[in-house]
Coordinates of C-alpha atoms and ligand atoms in Angstrom, one line a residue:
M24 CA 4.6 4.9 20.4
I25 CA 5.4 1.3 20.2
S26 CA 6.8 -1.2 17.7
V27 CA 4.7 -4.2 16.5
S28 CA 6.6 -7.4 15.8
L29 CA 5.1 -10.2 13.8
E30 CA 7.3 -13.2 14.4
N31 CA 6.3 -15.9 11.9
V32 CA 2.6 -15.0 12.5
S33 CA 0.4 -17.2 10.4
K34 CA -3.3 -18.1 10.0
T35 CA -4.4 -21.4 8.5
Y36 CA -8.1 -22.4 8.0
G37 CA -8.7 -26.2 7.9
D38 CA -6.5 -28.1 5.5
N39 CA -5.8 -25.1 3.2
P40 CA -2.4 -23.6 2.8
P41 CA -1.8 -20.6 5.2
T42 CA -4.1 -17.7 4.5
I43 CA -1.2 -15.4 5.4
T44 CA 2.2 -15.6 7.0
M45 CA 4.4 -12.6 8.0
D46 CA 7.7 -12.1 9.8
L47 CA 8.7 -8.5 10.2
T48 CA 8.8 -5.6 12.7
I49 CA 6.7 -2.4 12.2
E50 CA 8.8 0.4 13.8
S51 CA 7.5 2.7 16.5
G52 CA 5.7 5.7 15.0
E53 CA 5.8 4.2 11.5
F54 CA 2.9 4.3 9.1
F55 CA 3.0 0.8 7.6
T56 CA 0.6 -0.5 4.9
L57 CA -0.4 -4.0 4.1
L58 CA -1.1 -3.8 0.3
G59 CA -2.5 -6.5 -2.0
P60 CA -5.4 -7.6 -4.1
S61 CA -8.6 -8.9 -2.5
G62 CA -8.2 -12.2 -0.7
C63 CA -4.4 -11.9 -0.1
G64 CA -4.9 -12.1 3.6
K65 CA -4.3 -8.5 4.7
S66 CA -7.5 -8.1 6.8
T67 CA -6.8 -11.4 8.5
M68 CA -3.4 -10.1 9.5
L69 CA -4.8 -6.8 10.7
R70 CA -7.4 -8.7 12.8
M71 CA -4.7 -10.8 14.3
I72 CA -2.9 -7.7 15.3
A73 CA -6.1 -6.3 16.8
G74 CA -6.8 -9.6 18.6
F75 CA -10.1 -10.4 16.9
I76 CA -8.5 -13.5 15.3
Q77 CA -6.1 -15.9 17.0
P78 CA -3.0 -16.8 14.9
S79 CA -2.5 -20.5 14.1
S80 CA 1.2 -20.0 14.9
G81 CA 3.7 -17.3 15.7
I82 CA 4.1 -14.4 18.2
I83 CA 2.8 -10.9 18.1
R84 CA 4.7 -8.3 20.3
F85 CA 3.8 -4.7 21.0
G86 CA 7.2 -3.4 22.1
D87 CA 8.7 -6.2 24.2
S88 CA 5.3 -7.5 25.4
D89 CA 3.9 -10.7 23.9
V90 CA 0.2 -9.9 23.2
T91 CA -0.6 -13.0 21.2
R92 CA -3.2 -14.2 23.7
T93 CA -4.2 -10.7 25.0
P94 CA -7.9 -9.9 24.3
P95 CA -8.6 -7.0 21.9
N96 CA -9.8 -4.5 24.5
R97 CA -6.4 -4.9 26.5
R98 CA -4.1 -4.4 23.5
D99 CA -4.2 -0.6 23.5
T100 CA -5.2 -0.3 19.8
G101 CA -7.6 2.1 18.1
M102 CA -9.4 0.7 15.0
V103 CA -11.1 2.3 12.0
F104 CA -13.2 0.2 9.8
Q105 CA -14.3 0.5 6.2
N106 CA -18.0 0.8 7.2
Y107 CA -17.3 3.3 10.0
A108 CA -19.1 1.1 12.6
L109 CA -20.6 4.1 14.4
F110 CA -23.9 4.2 16.4
P111 CA -26.1 6.1 13.9
H112 CA -28.7 7.5 16.3
M113 CA -26.2 8.8 18.8
S114 CA -24.4 12.1 18.7
V115 CA -20.9 12.6 17.4
A116 CA -19.7 13.2 21.0
Q117 CA -21.4 10.1 22.3
N118 CA -19.7 8.0 19.6
V119 CA -16.3 9.5 20.3
A120 CA -16.8 9.0 24.0
Y121 CA -17.2 5.2 23.7
G122 CA -13.6 4.2 24.5
L123 CA -13.4 6.8 27.3
N124 CA -16.6 5.4 28.9
V125 CA -15.1 1.9 28.9
R126 CA -12.0 3.3 30.5
K127 CA -14.1 5.2 33.1
V128 CA -12.4 8.6 32.3
D129 CA -14.0 11.3 34.5
K130 CA -16.5 13.8 33.0
K131 CA -14.3 16.9 32.7
E132 CA -11.3 15.1 31.2
K133 CA -13.7 13.2 28.8
A134 CA -15.2 16.5 27.5
A135 CA -11.7 18.0 26.9
R136 CA -10.4 14.9 25.1
I137 CA -13.5 14.6 22.9
D138 CA -13.1 18.3 21.9
N139 CA -9.4 17.8 21.2
A140 CA -10.0 14.6 19.1
L141 CA -12.7 16.4 17.1
A142 CA -10.5 19.4 16.5
Q143 CA -7.7 17.0 15.3
V144 CA -10.0 15.6 12.6
G145 CA -11.4 18.9 11.6
L146 CA -14.8 18.5 13.2
A147 CA -14.7 21.1 16.0
G148 CA -18.3 22.2 16.6
Y149 CA -19.8 18.9 15.5
A150 CA -20.1 17.3 18.9
G151 CA -23.9 17.6 19.2
R152 CA -24.7 16.4 15.6
R153 CA -26.3 13.0 15.0
I154 CA -24.2 10.6 13.0
D155 CA -27.0 10.1 10.4
E156 CA -26.9 13.8 9.6
L157 CA -23.2 13.6 8.5
S158 CA -21.7 12.9 5.1
G159 CA -19.7 9.7 4.6
G160 CA -16.4 11.6 4.9
Q161 CA -17.4 13.3 8.1
Q162 CA -18.6 9.9 9.5
Q163 CA -15.2 8.4 8.8
R164 CA -13.5 11.3 10.6
V165 CA -15.7 10.7 13.6
A166 CA -14.5 7.1 13.5
L167 CA -10.9 8.3 13.4
A168 CA -11.6 10.6 16.3
R169 CA -13.1 7.7 18.3
A170 CA -10.0 5.6 17.5
V171 CA -7.5 8.3 18.6
V172 CA -9.3 9.8 21.6
I173 CA -8.1 6.9 23.8
S174 CA -4.5 7.7 22.8
P175 CA -3.8 4.2 21.6
S176 CA -0.3 3.0 21.0
V177 CA -1.3 1.4 17.7
L178 CA -3.8 2.7 15.2
L179 CA -5.3 0.0 12.9
L180 CA -7.1 1.0 9.7
D181 CA -8.9 -1.5 7.5
E182 CA -9.7 0.0 4.1
P183 CA -11.1 3.2 5.8
L184 CA -11.5 5.1 2.5
S185 CA -13.2 2.5 0.3
N186 CA -16.7 4.0 0.7
L187 CA -15.7 7.5 -0.1
D188 CA -15.5 9.2 -3.5
A189 CA -12.2 10.0 -5.2
K190 CA -11.8 13.6 -3.9
L191 CA -12.8 12.8 -0.4
R192 CA -10.5 9.8 -0.4
E193 CA -7.5 12.1 -1.1
E194 CA -8.5 14.6 1.5
T195 CA -9.2 12.0 4.2
R196 CA -5.9 10.2 3.6
V197 CA -4.0 13.4 4.2
Q198 CA -6.0 13.9 7.4
I199 CA -5.3 10.4 8.6
R200 CA -1.6 10.9 8.2
Q201 CA -1.7 14.3 9.9
V202 CA -3.5 12.8 12.9
Q203 CA -1.3 9.8 13.1
R204 CA 1.9 11.9 12.9
A205 CA 0.7 14.5 15.4
A206 CA -0.3 11.9 17.9
G207 CA 2.8 9.8 17.3
I208 CA 0.9 6.6 17.0
T209 CA 2.2 3.6 15.1
G210 CA -0.2 3.2 12.2
I211 CA -1.0 -0.1 10.4
Y212 CA -3.1 0.4 7.3
V213 CA -4.8 -2.1 5.0
T214 CA -5.7 -1.3 1.4
H215 CA -5.9 -2.8 -2.1
D216 CA -5.3 0.6 -3.6
Q217 CA -1.6 1.0 -4.6
A218 CA -1.8 4.7 -5.2
E219 CA -3.2 5.2 -1.7
A220 CA -0.5 3.0 -0.2
M221 CA 2.3 4.9 -2.1
A222 CA 1.0 8.3 -1.1
M223 CA 0.5 7.5 2.6
S224 CA 3.1 5.0 3.8
D225 CA 6.5 5.0 5.3
R226 CA 6.8 1.4 4.3
I227 CA 4.6 -1.1 2.4
A228 CA 4.3 -4.9 2.5
V229 CA 3.1 -6.1 -0.9
L230 CA 1.1 -9.3 -0.5
E231 CA -0.3 -11.8 -2.8
G232 CA -2.0 -15.1 -2.0
G233 CA -0.8 -15.0 1.6
R234 CA 2.8 -14.4 0.6
V235 CA 4.9 -11.3 1.2
H236 CA 6.6 -10.3 -2.0
Q237 CA 8.4 -7.2 -0.8
V238 CA 8.6 -4.9 2.3
A239 CA 10.1 -1.5 1.5
A240 CA 9.6 2.2 1.3
P241 CA 7.3 3.3 -1.6
R242 CA 10.2 4.6 -3.8
E243 CA 12.1 1.4 -3.4
I244 CA 9.0 -0.7 -4.3
Y245 CA 8.4 1.5 -7.4
H246 CA 11.9 1.6 -8.7
R247 CA 13.2 -1.7 -7.5
P248 CA 10.3 -4.2 -7.4
A249 CA 11.3 -7.5 -6.0
T250 CA 9.1 -9.6 -8.3
A251 CA 7.2 -9.3 -11.5
F252 CA 4.0 -9.3 -9.5
V253 CA 5.1 -6.2 -7.5
A254 CA 6.2 -4.4 -10.8
R255 CA 2.8 -5.0 -12.3
F256 CA 0.7 -4.3 -9.2
I257 CA 2.5 -0.9 -8.4
G258 CA 1.8 1.8 -10.9
R259 CA 2.0 1.0 -14.6
S260 CA 5.0 -1.1 -15.6
N261 CA 6.3 -2.9 -18.6
V262 CA 7.4 -6.3 -17.5
L263 CA 9.4 -7.8 -20.4
P264 CA 10.5 -11.4 -20.5
V265 CA 14.3 -11.6 -20.9
T266 CA 16.9 -14.3 -20.8
V267 CA 20.1 -13.9 -18.8
L268 CA 23.3 -14.1 -21.0
G269 CA 25.8 -13.6 -18.2
S270 CA 26.6 -11.5 -15.2
D271 CA 29.5 -10.0 -13.1
A272 CA 29.5 -8.4 -9.6
T273 CA 27.4 -5.4 -10.5
T274 CA 25.6 -6.0 -13.8
V275 CA 23.6 -8.7 -15.6
T276 CA 23.6 -8.9 -19.4
V277 CA 20.1 -9.8 -20.8
D278 CA 18.6 -10.6 -24.1
L279 CA 15.6 -8.5 -24.8
P280 CA 12.5 -9.4 -26.8
G281 CA 13.5 -8.5 -30.4
G282 CA 17.1 -9.6 -29.9
S283 CA 18.9 -6.5 -28.4
R284 CA 21.3 -6.9 -25.5
M285 CA 21.4 -4.8 -22.4
D286 CA 23.5 -4.5 -19.3
V287 CA 21.3 -3.8 -16.3
P288 CA 22.1 -3.3 -12.6
K289 CA 22.3 -6.4 -10.5
A290 CA 20.6 -6.6 -7.1
P291 CA 23.2 -7.7 -4.5
D292 CA 21.3 -10.9 -3.6
L293 CA 20.7 -12.0 -7.2
R294 CA 22.9 -14.9 -8.5
P295 CA 21.7 -15.3 -12.1
S296 CA 23.1 -18.0 -14.4
A297 CA 23.3 -17.8 -18.2
G298 CA 20.1 -19.1 -19.7
D299 CA 17.9 -18.2 -16.7
P300 CA 14.5 -16.7 -17.5
A301 CA 14.0 -13.4 -15.8
A302 CA 11.9 -10.2 -16.4
L303 CA 12.8 -6.6 -16.8
S304 CA 10.6 -3.9 -15.2
I305 CA 10.8 -0.7 -17.2
R306 CA 8.5 2.1 -16.1
P307 CA 6.6 3.8 -19.0
E308 CA 8.3 7.2 -18.1
V309 CA 11.7 5.5 -18.4
L310 CA 11.2 4.3 -22.0
R311 CA 11.6 7.0 -24.6
F312 CA 11.3 7.1 -28.4
T313 CA 14.5 7.3 -30.4
D314 CA 15.3 7.8 -34.1
G315 CA 18.8 6.3 -33.5
P316 CA 20.0 3.4 -35.7
S317 CA 20.0 0.6 -33.0
P318 CA 17.1 1.1 -30.6
L319 CA 16.7 -1.4 -27.7
L320 CA 13.1 -2.2 -28.7
R321 CA 11.0 -1.7 -31.8
G322 CA 7.2 -1.6 -32.2
T323 CA 4.1 0.0 -33.7
V324 CA 2.1 2.7 -32.0
R325 CA -1.5 1.4 -31.4
A326 CA -3.0 4.0 -29.1
A327 CA -2.2 7.3 -27.4
E328 CA -3.8 8.4 -24.1
F329 CA -3.6 12.1 -23.4
T330 CA -3.5 12.9 -19.7
G331 CA -2.6 16.6 -19.7
A332 CA 1.1 17.1 -19.1
S333 CA 2.0 13.8 -20.7
V334 CA 0.8 11.2 -23.2
T335 CA 1.0 7.5 -22.7
Y336 CA 1.4 5.5 -25.9
E337 CA 0.6 1.8 -26.3
V338 CA 3.2 0.3 -28.5
S339 CA 2.8 -3.3 -29.8
M340 CA 5.8 -5.5 -30.3
E341 CA 5.5 -9.1 -31.6
D342 CA 3.5 -10.6 -28.8
L343 CA 3.9 -7.9 -26.3
T344 CA 2.5 -4.4 -25.6
V345 CA 4.6 -1.8 -23.9
N346 CA 3.6 1.6 -22.6
V347 CA 5.7 4.7 -23.1
T348 CA 4.9 7.9 -21.3
A349 CA 6.3 11.1 -22.9
P350 CA 5.8 14.8 -22.4
D351 CA 2.9 16.1 -24.6
H352 CA 4.6 17.2 -27.8
A353 CA 3.2 18.5 -31.1
N354 CA 5.7 16.2 -33.0
G355 CA 4.9 13.1 -31.0
P356 CA 4.4 9.8 -32.8
Q357 CA 1.1 9.0 -34.5
I358 CA -1.0 5.9 -34.3
G359 CA 0.4 3.4 -36.9
D360 CA 3.9 4.7 -36.8
S361 CA 6.9 2.3 -36.4
V362 CA 9.0 3.5 -33.5
G363 CA 12.3 2.7 -31.9
M364 CA 12.6 2.9 -28.1
T365 CA 15.5 3.1 -25.7
C366 CA 16.1 3.8 -22.0
D367 CA 18.7 4.5 -19.4
P368 CA 19.9 1.1 -18.1
D369 CA 20.3 2.5 -14.6
R370 CA 16.6 3.1 -14.4
V371 CA 15.4 -0.5 -15.1
W372 CA 15.2 -3.4 -12.7
L373 CA 15.6 -7.1 -13.1
V374 CA 12.9 -9.1 -11.3
Q375 CA 12.0 -12.8 -10.8
R376 CA 9.7 -13.9 -13.5
Ligands
ADP14 P1 -8.1 -9.5 2.1 O1 -8.3 -8.7 3.3 O2 -6.7 -9.4 1.6 O3 -9.2 -9.3 1.1 P2 -8.8 -11.7 3.8 O4 -7.8 -11.6 5.0 O5 -10.2 -11.1 4.2 O6 -8.3 -11.0 2.5 O7 -9.0 -13.2 3.4 C1 -7.9 -14.0 2.9 C2 -8.4 -15.4 2.6 O8 -8.7 -16.1 3.8 C3 -9.6 -15.4 1.7 O9 -9.3 -16.3 0.6 C4 -10.7 -15.9 2.5 O10 -11.6 -16.6 1.8 C5 -10.0 -16.7 3.6 N1 -10.7 -16.7 4.9 C6 -10.9 -15.6 5.6 N2 -11.7 -15.9 6.7 C7 -11.9 -17.2 6.7 C8 -12.6 -18.1 7.5 N3 -13.2 -17.8 8.6 N4 -12.6 -19.4 7.1 C9 -12.0 -19.8 6.0 N5 -11.3 -19.0 5.1 C10 -11.3 -17.7 5.5

């Protein structure tokens, strides 16, 4: 196990602004995800960590060692790609053996390590199969076995589940985490899929346009998004424009759309001034309908989406639409109803607009 430090690591192409800049440490044994929409620079960062791309500036350290100029094959990383990158006409064992051959591991140890790696990914007994006889999910597990058979210090995964269907994606993500945990390898994972990132990661860096919006554990990112972008990108959120009316050490008073006032928790590093524009992130399950005389928000129900245990309502306010998720209930509001909504102030979060 080893930590990976990215000290102001940046990549710039030509005269463009930097494609990506990051300054953080991924802890030893951690499963860390770079999450963001297409083009945000996450693959570029992963490829710099792997050594396939040279940073324009900054230092990459594995533990205490500066590996910034170390070639990929000397970095002690295993990599899993979106398209598997296997040799299709070779057997499973021959594919998994690749890194062991390069390292000139002797025959007996090689066979034992291949068996062990295949067992770890649930493919014991598949050693003699040809790659082109396997399903996509099985192929990706071979790729995972090939990456971990060399006992790397760092496992790098670039959108490894993108080519699999929904059910296989869920199964394979559990397996990836099991293998990474059991082997005690530091894992760095790239995805654009926020649900996948939330389910798998110890911590997530949320990226957009080469900028790091937030680095935190999934719960923190969900409940305390740093910016409006994070609030919108992670799960479903209502991001309401608000105006700051005033603040003290622990709370900020804001003016909500529709004119109600609300005292919301203040992040320690936030120094809002009266009149500042801000945004309030309210998760749909935090909003609830109320018949009370002074609801925080009012609107008209436009749609209702039944998902089994709960219903998500689309409620339009003047020029805004909010989502409210409520348990499925026979007496729930109907489309066209005027509704009042309220929420627990401790469960909302003020973000930069
Ligand atoms: P992501 O993995 O988040 O989809 P990438 O890291 O692949 O994003 O790319 C980030 C940005 O860098 C994109 O806008 C892409 O066009 C740009 N980019 C990547 N490689 C090069 C290159 N060799 N030359 C110029 N621009 C590049």
